[in-house]
Amino acid sequence: MIQVKEFVDADNSYAVNTANEFLKGLREEQVVNVCYGSVVKAARDGSEHQRSTILVVYKTNEEL
């Protein structure tokens, strides 16, 4: 089965850190694709913050 897992920056963690931890648990043949995107979000006080999102498309063990 093909699955998609989304990792989004939060105030206390970065998407790249959690995505890397998840990827460490997969075998290379399970990884189908990794997609990265980022947006700049404006805060109420006028400041801007970049938010990143990583999508990992992978095969579950059922297909291997």
Short mmCIF file of C-alpha atoms in Angstrom, two decimals:
data_model
loop_
_atom_site.label_atom_id
_atom_site.label_comp_id
_atom_site.label_asym_id
_atom_site.label_seq_id
_atom_site.Cartn_x
_atom_site.Cartn_y
_atom_site.Cartn_z
CA MET A 1 0.00 0.00 0.00
CA ILE A 2 1.22 3.52 -0.77
CA GLN A 3 1.05 6.00 2.12
CA VAL A 4 1.74 9.72 2.45
CA LYS A 5 3.05 11.26 5.66
CA GLU A 6 3.11 15.03 6.13
CA PHE A 7 5.59 16.91 8.31
CA VAL A 8 4.91 20.58 9.03
CA ASP A 9 7.01 23.11 10.89
CA ALA A 10 5.60 23.87 14.33
CA ASP A 11 6.65 26.37 16.95
CA ASN A 12 8.68 23.72 18.78
CA SER A 13 9.94 21.49 15.94
CA TYR A 14 11.14 21.69 12.38
CA ALA A 15 9.65 19.56 9.62
CA VAL A 16 13.08 18.47 8.43
CA ASN A 17 14.00 17.01 11.83
CA THR A 18 10.83 14.94 12.19
CA ALA A 19 10.93 13.86 8.52
CA ASN A 20 14.52 12.68 8.89
CA GLU A 21 13.62 10.69 12.00
CA PHE A 22 10.75 9.04 10.12
CA LEU A 23 12.92 8.30 7.07
CA LYS A 24 15.52 6.57 9.26
CA GLY A 25 12.91 3.91 10.00
CA LEU A 26 12.25 3.13 6.34
CA ARG A 27 14.25 0.94 4.00
CA GLU A 28 15.46 2.62 0.81
CA GLU A 29 13.13 0.55 -1.39
CA GLN A 30 10.12 1.79 0.60
CA VAL A 31 10.66 5.47 -0.29
CA VAL A 32 8.73 6.50 -3.40
CA ASN A 33 9.16 10.29 -3.27
CA VAL A 34 9.95 13.17 -0.93
CA CYS A 35 8.44 16.60 -1.66
CA TYR A 36 9.34 19.89 0.01
CA GLY A 37 7.51 23.21 0.05
CA SER A 38 7.63 26.38 2.08
CA VAL A 39 5.50 29.47 2.56
CA VAL A 40 6.01 32.74 4.37
CA LYS A 41 3.23 33.49 6.85
CA ALA A 42 2.58 36.93 8.24
CA ALA A 43 1.90 37.32 11.94
CA ARG A 44 -0.51 39.83 13.42
CA ASP A 45 2.37 42.00 14.55
CA GLY A 46 3.60 42.35 10.97
CA SER A 47 6.53 39.94 11.29
CA GLU A 48 6.93 37.07 8.86
CA HIS A 49 7.82 33.45 9.52
CA GLN A 50 8.76 30.75 7.03
CA ARG A 51 6.89 27.47 7.39
CA SER A 52 8.08 24.31 5.68
CA THR A 53 6.16 21.18 4.78
CA ILE A 54 7.64 17.85 3.73
CA LEU A 55 5.60 15.03 2.23
CA VAL A 56 7.03 11.53 2.28
CA VAL A 57 5.41 9.05 -0.11
CA TYR A 58 6.32 5.50 0.87
CA LYS A 59 5.33 1.86 0.57
CA THR A 60 4.17 0.01 3.63
CA ASN A 61 5.58 -3.39 4.47
CA GLU A 62 2.43 -5.03 3.04
CA GLU A 63 3.71 -4.46 -0.51
CA LEU A 64 7.29 -5.62 -0.05
#
